[in-house]
Short mmCIF file of C-alpha atoms in Angstrom, two decimals:
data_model
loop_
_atom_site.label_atom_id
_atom_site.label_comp_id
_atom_site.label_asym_id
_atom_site.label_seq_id
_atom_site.Cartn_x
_atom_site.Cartn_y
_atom_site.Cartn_z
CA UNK A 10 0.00 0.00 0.00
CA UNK A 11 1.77 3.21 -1.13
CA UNK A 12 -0.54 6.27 -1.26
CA UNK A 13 -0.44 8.41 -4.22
CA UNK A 14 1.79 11.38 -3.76
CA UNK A 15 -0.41 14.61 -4.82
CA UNK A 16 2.28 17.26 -5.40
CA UNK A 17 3.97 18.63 -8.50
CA UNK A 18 7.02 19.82 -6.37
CA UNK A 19 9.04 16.77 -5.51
CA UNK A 20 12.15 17.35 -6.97
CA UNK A 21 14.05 18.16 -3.82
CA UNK A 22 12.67 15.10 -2.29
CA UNK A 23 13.80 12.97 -5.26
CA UNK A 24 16.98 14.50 -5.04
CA UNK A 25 16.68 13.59 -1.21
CA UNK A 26 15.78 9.55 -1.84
CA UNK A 27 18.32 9.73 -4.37
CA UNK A 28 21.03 10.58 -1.81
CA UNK A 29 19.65 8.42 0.87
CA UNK A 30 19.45 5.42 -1.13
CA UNK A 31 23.35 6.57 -2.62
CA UNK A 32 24.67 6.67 0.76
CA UNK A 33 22.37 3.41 2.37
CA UNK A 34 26.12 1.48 3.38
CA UNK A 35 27.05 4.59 4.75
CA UNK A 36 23.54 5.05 7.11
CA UNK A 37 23.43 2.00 8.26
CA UNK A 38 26.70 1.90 9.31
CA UNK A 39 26.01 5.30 11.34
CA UNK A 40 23.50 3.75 12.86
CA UNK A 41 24.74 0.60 14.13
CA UNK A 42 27.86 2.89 15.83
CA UNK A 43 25.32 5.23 17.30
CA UNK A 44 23.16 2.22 18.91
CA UNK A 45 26.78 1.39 20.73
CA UNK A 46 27.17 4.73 22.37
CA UNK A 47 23.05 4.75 22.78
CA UNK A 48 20.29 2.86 24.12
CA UNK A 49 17.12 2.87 21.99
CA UNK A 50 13.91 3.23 23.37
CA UNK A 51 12.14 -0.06 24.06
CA UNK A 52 9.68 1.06 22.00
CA UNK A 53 8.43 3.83 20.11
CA UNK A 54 6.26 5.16 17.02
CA UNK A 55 6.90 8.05 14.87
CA UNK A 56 4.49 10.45 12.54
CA UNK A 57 6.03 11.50 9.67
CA UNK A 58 4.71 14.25 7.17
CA UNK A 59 5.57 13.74 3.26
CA UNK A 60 5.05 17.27 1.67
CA UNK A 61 7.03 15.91 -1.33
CA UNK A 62 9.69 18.89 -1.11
CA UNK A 63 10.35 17.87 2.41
CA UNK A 64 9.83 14.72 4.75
CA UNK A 65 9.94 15.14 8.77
CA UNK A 66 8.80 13.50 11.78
CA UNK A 67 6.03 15.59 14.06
CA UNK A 68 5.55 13.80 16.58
CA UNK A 69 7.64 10.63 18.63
CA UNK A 70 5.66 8.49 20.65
CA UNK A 71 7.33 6.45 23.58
CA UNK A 72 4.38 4.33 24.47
CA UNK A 73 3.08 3.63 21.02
CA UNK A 74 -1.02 2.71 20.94
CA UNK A 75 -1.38 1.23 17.32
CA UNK A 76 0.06 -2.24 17.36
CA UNK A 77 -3.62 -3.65 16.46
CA UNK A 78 -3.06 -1.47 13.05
CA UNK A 79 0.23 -2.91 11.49
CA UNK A 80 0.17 -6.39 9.15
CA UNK A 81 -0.25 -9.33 10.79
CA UNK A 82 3.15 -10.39 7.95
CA UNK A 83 4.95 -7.97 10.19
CA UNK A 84 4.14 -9.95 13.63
CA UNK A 85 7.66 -12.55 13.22
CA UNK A 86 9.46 -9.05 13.19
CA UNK A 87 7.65 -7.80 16.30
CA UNK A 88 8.78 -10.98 18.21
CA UNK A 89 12.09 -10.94 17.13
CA UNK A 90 12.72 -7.32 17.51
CA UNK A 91 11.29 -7.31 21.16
CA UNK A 92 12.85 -10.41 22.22
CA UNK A 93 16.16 -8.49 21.28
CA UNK A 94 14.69 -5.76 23.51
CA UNK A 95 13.87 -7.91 26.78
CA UNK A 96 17.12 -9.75 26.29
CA UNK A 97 19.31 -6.79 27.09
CA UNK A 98 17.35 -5.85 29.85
CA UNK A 99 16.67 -9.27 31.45
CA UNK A 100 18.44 -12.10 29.80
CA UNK A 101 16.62 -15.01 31.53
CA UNK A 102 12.82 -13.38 31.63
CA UNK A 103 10.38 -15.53 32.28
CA UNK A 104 7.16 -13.14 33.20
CA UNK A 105 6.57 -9.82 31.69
CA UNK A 106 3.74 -7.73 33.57
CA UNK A 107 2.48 -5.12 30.65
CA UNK A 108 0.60 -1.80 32.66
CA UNK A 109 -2.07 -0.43 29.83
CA UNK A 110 -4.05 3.29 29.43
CA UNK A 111 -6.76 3.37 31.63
CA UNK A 112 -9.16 2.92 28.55
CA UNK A 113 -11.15 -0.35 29.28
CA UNK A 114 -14.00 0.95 27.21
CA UNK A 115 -11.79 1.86 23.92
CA UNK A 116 -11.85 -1.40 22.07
CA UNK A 117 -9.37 -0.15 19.16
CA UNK A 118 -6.93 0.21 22.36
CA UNK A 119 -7.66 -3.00 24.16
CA UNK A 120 -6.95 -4.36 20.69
CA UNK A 121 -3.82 -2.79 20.61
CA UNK A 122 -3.22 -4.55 24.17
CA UNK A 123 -4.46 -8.05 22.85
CA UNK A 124 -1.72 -7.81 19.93
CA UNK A 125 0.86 -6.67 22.76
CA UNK A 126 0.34 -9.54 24.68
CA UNK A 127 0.43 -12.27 21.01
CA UNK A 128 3.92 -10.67 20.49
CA UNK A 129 5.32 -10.89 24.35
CA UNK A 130 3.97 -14.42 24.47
CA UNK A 131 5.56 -15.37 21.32
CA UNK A 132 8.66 -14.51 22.83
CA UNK A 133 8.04 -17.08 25.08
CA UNK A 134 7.23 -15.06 27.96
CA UNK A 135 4.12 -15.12 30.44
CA UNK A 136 2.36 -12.26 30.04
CA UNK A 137 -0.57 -10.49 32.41
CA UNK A 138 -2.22 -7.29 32.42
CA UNK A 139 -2.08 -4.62 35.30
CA UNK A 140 -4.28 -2.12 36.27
CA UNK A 141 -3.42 1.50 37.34
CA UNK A 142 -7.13 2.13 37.66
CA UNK A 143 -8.31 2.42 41.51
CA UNK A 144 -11.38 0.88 40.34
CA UNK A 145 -10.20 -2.42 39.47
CA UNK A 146 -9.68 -3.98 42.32
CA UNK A 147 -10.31 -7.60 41.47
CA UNK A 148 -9.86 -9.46 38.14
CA UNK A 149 -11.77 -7.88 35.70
CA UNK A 150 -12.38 -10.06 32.31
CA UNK A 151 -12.94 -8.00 28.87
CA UNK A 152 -14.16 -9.10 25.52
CA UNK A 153 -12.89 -8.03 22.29
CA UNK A 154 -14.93 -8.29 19.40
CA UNK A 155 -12.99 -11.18 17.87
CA UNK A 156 -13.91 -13.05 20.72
CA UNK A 157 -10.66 -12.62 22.57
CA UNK A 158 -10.64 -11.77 26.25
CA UNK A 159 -8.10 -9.91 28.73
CA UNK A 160 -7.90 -10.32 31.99
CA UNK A 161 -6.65 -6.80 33.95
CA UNK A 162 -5.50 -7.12 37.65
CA UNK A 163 -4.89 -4.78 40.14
CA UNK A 164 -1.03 -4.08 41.46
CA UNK A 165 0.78 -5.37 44.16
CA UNK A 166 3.66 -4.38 45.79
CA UNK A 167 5.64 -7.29 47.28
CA UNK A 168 5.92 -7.33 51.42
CA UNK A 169 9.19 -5.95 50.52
CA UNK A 170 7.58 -2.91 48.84
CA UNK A 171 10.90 -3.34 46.27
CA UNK A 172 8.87 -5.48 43.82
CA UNK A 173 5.90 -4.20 41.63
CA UNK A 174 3.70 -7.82 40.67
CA UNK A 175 0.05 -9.13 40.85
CA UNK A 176 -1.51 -11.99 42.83
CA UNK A 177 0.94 -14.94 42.99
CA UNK A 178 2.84 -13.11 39.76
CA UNK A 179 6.04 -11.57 40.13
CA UNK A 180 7.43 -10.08 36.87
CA UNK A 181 11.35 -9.61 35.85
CA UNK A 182 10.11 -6.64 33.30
CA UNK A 183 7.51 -4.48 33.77
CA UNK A 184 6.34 -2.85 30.05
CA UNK A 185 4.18 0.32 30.31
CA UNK A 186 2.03 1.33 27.65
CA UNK A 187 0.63 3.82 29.95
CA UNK A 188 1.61 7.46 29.02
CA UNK A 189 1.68 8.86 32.70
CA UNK A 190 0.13 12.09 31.65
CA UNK A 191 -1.65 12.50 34.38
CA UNK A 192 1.21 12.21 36.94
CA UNK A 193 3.07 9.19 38.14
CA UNK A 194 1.53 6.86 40.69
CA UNK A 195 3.24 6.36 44.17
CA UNK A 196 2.73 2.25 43.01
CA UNK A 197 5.34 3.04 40.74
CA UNK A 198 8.06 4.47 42.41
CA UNK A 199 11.16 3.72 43.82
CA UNK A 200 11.14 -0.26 42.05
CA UNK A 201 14.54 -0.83 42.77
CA UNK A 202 14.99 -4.90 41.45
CA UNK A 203 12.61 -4.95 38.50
CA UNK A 204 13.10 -3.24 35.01
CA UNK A 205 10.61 -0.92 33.69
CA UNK A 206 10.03 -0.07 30.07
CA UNK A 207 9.72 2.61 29.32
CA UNK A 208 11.42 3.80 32.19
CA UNK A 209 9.09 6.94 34.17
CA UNK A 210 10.95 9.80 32.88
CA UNK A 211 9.72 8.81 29.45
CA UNK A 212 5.90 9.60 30.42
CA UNK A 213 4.36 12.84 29.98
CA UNK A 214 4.46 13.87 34.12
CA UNK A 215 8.21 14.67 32.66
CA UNK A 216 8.77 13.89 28.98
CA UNK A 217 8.59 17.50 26.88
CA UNK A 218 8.03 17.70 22.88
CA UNK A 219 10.66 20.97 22.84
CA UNK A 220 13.47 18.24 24.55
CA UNK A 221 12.72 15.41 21.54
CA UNK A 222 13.09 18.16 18.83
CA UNK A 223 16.04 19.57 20.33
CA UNK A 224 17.75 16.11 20.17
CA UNK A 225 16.45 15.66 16.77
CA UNK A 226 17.76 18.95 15.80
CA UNK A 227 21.79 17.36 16.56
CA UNK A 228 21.02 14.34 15.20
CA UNK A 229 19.42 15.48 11.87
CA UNK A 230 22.62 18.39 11.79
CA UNK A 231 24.58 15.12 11.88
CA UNK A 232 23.24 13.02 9.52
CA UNK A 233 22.74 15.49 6.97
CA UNK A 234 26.33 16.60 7.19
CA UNK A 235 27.40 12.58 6.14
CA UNK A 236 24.80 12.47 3.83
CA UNK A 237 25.21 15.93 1.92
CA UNK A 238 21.81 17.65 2.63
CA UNK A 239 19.96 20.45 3.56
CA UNK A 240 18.81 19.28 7.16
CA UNK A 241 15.95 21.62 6.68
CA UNK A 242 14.85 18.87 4.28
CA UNK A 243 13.99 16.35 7.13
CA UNK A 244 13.30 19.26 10.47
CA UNK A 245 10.56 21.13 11.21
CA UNK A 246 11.79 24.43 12.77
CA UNK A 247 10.40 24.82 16.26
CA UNK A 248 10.39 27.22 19.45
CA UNK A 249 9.34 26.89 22.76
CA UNK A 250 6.94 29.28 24.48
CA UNK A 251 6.83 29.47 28.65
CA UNK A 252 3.78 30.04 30.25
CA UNK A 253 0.92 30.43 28.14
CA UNK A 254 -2.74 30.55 29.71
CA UNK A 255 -5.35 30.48 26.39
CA UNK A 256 -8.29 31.18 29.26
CA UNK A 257 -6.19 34.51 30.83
CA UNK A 258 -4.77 35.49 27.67
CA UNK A 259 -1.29 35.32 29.21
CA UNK A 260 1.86 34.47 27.28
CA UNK A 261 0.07 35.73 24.04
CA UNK A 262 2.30 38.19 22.86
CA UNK A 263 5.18 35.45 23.29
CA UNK A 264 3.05 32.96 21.37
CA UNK A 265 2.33 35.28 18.59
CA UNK A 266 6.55 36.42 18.69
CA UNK A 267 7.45 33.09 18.26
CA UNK A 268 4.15 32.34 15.02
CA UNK A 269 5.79 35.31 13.37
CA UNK A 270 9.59 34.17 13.83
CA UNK A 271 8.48 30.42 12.37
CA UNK A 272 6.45 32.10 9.60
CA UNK A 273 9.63 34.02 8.17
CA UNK A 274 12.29 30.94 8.50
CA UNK A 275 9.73 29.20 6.20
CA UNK A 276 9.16 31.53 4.23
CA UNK A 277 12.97 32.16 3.59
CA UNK A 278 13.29 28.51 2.88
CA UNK A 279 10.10 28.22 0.61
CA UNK A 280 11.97 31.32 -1.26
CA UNK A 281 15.46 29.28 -1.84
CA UNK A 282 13.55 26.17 -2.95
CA UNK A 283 10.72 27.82 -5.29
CA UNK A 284 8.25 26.51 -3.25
CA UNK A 285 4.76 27.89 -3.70
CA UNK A 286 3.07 26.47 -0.75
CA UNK A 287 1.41 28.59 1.88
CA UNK A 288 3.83 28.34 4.91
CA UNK A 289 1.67 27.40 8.33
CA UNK A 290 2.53 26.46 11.53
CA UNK A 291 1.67 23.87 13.90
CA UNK A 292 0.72 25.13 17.87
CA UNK A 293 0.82 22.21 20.74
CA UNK A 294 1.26 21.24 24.11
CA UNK A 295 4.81 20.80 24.66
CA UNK A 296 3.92 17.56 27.17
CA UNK A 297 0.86 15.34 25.88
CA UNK A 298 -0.59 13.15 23.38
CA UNK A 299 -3.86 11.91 21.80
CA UNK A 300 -3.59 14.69 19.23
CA UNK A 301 -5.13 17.46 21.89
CA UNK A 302 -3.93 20.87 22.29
CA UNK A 303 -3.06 20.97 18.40
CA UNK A 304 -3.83 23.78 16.45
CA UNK A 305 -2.91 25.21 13.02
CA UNK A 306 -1.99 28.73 12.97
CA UNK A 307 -1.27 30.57 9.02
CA UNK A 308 -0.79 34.21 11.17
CA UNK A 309 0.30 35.45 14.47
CA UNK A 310 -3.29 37.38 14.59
CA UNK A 311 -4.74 33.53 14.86
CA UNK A 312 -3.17 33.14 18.27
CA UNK A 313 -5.03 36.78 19.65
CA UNK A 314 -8.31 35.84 18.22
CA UNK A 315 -8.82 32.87 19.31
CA UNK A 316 -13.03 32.53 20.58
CA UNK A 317 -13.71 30.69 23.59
CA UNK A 318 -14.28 26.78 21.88
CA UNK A 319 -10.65 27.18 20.81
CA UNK A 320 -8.85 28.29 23.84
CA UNK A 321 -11.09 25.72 25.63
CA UNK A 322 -9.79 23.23 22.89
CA UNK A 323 -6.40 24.61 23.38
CA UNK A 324 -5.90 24.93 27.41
CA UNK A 325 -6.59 20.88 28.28
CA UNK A 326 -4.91 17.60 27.10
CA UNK A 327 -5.51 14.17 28.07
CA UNK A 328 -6.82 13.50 31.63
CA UNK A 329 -7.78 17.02 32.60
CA UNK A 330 -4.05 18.44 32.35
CA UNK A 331 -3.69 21.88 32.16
CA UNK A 332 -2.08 23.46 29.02
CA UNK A 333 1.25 25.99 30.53
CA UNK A 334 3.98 25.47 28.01
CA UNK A 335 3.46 25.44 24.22
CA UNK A 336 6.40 24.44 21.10
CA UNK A 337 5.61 26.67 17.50
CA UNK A 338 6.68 23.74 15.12
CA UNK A 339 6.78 24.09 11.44
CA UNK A 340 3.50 22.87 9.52
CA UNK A 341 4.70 20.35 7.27
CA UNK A 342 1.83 19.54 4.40
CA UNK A 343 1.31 16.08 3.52
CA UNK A 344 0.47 15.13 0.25
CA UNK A 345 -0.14 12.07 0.32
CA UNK A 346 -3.86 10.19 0.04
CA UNK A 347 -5.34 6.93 0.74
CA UNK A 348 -8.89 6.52 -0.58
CA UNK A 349 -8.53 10.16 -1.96
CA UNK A 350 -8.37 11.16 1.96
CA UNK A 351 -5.50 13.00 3.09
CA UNK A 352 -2.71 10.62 4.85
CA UNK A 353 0.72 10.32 6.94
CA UNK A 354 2.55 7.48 7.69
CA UNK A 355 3.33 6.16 11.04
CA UNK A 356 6.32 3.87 11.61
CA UNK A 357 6.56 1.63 14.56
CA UNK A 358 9.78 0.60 15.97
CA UNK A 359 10.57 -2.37 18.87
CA UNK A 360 14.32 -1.34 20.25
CA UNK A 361 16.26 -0.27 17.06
CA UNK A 362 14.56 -1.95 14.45
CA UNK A 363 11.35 -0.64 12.22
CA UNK A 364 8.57 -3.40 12.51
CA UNK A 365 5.65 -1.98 10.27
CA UNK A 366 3.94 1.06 10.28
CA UNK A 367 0.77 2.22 9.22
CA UNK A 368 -1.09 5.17 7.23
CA UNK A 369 -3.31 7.68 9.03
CA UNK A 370 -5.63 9.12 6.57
CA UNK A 371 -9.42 11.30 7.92
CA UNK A 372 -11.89 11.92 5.85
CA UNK A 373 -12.87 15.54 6.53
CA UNK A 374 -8.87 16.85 7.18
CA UNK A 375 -6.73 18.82 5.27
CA UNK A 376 -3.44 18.23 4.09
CA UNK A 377 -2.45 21.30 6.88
CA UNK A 378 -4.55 19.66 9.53
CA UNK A 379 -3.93 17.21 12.04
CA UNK A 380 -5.33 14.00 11.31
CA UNK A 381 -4.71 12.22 14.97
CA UNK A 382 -8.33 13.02 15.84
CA UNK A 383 -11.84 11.57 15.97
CA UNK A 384 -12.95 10.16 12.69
CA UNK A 385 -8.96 8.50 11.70
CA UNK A 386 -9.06 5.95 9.57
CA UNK A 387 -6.17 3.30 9.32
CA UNK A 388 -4.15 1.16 6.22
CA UNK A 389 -1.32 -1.57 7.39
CA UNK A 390 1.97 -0.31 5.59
CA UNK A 391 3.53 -3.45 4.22
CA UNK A 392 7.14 -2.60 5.53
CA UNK A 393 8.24 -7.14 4.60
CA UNK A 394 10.89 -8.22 3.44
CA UNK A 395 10.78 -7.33 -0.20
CA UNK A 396 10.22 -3.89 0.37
CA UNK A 397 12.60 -3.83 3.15
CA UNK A 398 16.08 -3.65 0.61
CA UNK A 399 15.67 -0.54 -1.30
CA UNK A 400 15.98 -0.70 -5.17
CA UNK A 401 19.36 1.23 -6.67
CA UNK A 402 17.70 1.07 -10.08
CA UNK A 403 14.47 2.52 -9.64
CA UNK A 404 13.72 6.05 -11.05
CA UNK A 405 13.22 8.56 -8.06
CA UNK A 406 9.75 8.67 -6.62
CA UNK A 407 8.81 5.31 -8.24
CA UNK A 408 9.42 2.04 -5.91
CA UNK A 409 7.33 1.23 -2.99
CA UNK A 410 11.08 -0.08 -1.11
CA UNK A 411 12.67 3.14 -1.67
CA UNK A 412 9.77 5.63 0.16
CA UNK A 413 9.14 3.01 2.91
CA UNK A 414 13.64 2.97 3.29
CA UNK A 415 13.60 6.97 3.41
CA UNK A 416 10.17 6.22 6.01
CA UNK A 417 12.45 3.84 8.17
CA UNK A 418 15.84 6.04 7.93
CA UNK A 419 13.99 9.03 9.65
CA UNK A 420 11.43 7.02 11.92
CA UNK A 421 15.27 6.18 13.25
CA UNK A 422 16.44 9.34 13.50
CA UNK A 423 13.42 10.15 15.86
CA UNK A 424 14.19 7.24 17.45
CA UNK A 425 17.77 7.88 18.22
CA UNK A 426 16.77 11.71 19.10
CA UNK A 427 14.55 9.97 21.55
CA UNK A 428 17.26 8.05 23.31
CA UNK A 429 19.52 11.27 23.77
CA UNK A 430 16.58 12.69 25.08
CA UNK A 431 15.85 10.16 27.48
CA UNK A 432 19.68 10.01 28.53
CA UNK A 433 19.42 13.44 28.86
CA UNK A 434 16.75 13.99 31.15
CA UNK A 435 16.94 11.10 33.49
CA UNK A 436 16.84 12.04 37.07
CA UNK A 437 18.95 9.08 37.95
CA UNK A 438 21.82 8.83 35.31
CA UNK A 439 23.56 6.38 37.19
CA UNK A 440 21.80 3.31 36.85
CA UNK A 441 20.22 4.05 33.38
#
């Protein structure tokens, strides 16, 4: 499944694929000596935009949601690529206690959970489900609409208090795929035998978006100094804005500073390139996920007329949290469709290796719009084997391999701007 690409400016990404796919020995090389000096996330999922003139990742995701949405062909590379993970972290595992979102009534997520659990198992690990809910305090049985069922259990701490488990089940790993966004729980902390992954520095109580693009910013600088580019090609300019309060109106002349400073750095760029695109940029809650707090912003004046739905929209993320600090990223358009829908692809990664991915197309979004929001729609990209090797001979623009390649080559470069991050910003450095 590759979407069409609806642009007539691609030449500077052709040019791009053409020096990516030139310089493949090179890459992977880089990236095998990087994953000495750094530890990858356990797991992690990246949206990328494809404007055709330029490629970049918006968002990095450290407890990825979508595992229900890739190819079941890609499941053999799931299992290898996260028994490679659990290995390094706990060579003899045996039981692997996976903490989910709170969601127990979102069946696309409990889904997500169900394929979680296939590729643990497969592994040959046993696997149960814990509960961060206070409400679930006995078993509590769930069934899918394939007619699969999970089980979640409520935490225990062991007499101890050093062990996090469940009833007669005490884990070597402990996998979140629980965001944290609305704080970390006391049941959490200070779990000084067991391993968890993601550790809690990665979850929005701490994580920031303006750290990850930071990171990214090096990283990219890097790569596109080996691989003779214009970084610009694969970076969304960004700034960070303190203390913003859409209800008060505080922070707005900083917010609409920092629209105006974005605006002309693309608008330079669009200039040098010949590109006839309306520049726009991209407002959002520096700490959260789910695709809230998002906005798209063409002028500064956006940001001081906002009406009331829109700084409601704009002041809350996921569980109630308060909107304080903002990033101004670049818009990047995305021309590509699915179904003649606007779409972006999404690549999923287990430790260092790309297992699948998906596309992301809505209905009723434009290609300047978010499309993480109600009314999503989602295709399994076929990331096998065959498309896995990228083809030298193929004209720019043409082969399936060579677009999924460049996908992979900067899902990684999230991914390795993650892992600085996370290095970075971990309170306890010495026993990362």
């Amino acid at each position: 499944m590759v979407p069409h690409l609806v642009t007539a400016l691609n030449g500077p990404l052709h040019d791009l694929e053409k020096k990516i796919l030139e310089a493949t020995p090179a890459i992977e090389r880089w990236f095998r000596l990087e994953w000495q000096e750094h530890t990858p996330p356990f797991y992690c999922s990246v949206d990328l935009r494809n404007a055709g003139f330029k490629l970049a990742p918006v968002d990095t995701n450290l407890f990825p949601g979508g595992f229900n949405n890739l190819a079941t062909e890609m499941l053999p590379l799931s299992v290898q690529a996260a028994m490679a993970a659990i290995e390094k972290y706990c060579p003899d595992a045996k039981n692997l206690l996976l903490i989910p979102e709170n969601h127990t009534r979102n069946m696309f997520y409990l889904q997500n959970v169900a394929r979680m659990i296939k590729i643990f198992r497969q592994t040959g690990l046993n696997v149960r489900l814990g509960s961060l809910s206070a409400e679930v305090t006995e078993p509590v049985t769930i069934d899918l609409p394939d007619g699969e069922q999970l089980i979640l259990e409520p935490l225990e701490r062991s007499a101890n208090g050093r062990r996090l488990g469940l009833k007669n089940f005490d884990p070597c790993t402990i996998v979140l795929n629980n965001d944290l966004s609305a704080g970390i729980p006391a049941i959490l902390e200070e779990l000084n035998e067991q391993t968890l992954l993601p550790p809690l520095h990665a979850g929005w109580a701490m994580r920031r978006k303006s750290n990850h693009f930071a990171a990214y910013d090096e990283v990219v600088k890097k790569f596109a100094k080996m691989v003779d580019i214009d970084p610009w090609m694969l970076n969304p300019f960004f700034l960070k804005v303190k203390d913003v309060n859409f209800h008060e109106r505080t922070g707005e002349d900083a917010l609409a500073a920092a629209v105006d400073t974005i605006l002309a750095k693309i608008r330079k760029k669009y200039k040098e390139y010949g590109i006839k695109e309306k520049p726009f940029v991209i407002v959002k809650a520096d700490a959260g996920t789910y695709g809230m707090g998002v906005m798209t912003v063409h002028s500064s004046d956006e940001v001081r007329d906002l009406n009331r739905k829109q700084r409601n929209k704009m002041s809350v993320i996921k569980d109630g949290v308060e909107v304080r600090d903002v990033i101004v990223q670049e818009g990047v358009y995305t021309f590509e469709q699915v179904h003649e829908s606007v779409a972006e692809p999404v690549v999923y990664m287990i430790d260092r290796y790309v297992v699948g991915g998906f596309y992301r197309f809505h209905e009723d979004r434009g290609v300047d719009e978010n499309l993480n929001a109600p009314g999503m729609h989602f295709v399994p990209l076929a990331f096998a084997q065959q498309h896995a090797v990228p083809d030298m001979r193929a004209k720019p623009g043409t082969a399936a391999p060579n677009r999924f390649y460049m996908y992979g080559v900067v899902a990684r470069l999230a991914l390795l701007a993650a892992s600085l991050e996370l290095e970075r910003t971990d309170p306890n450095p010495e026993i990362y």
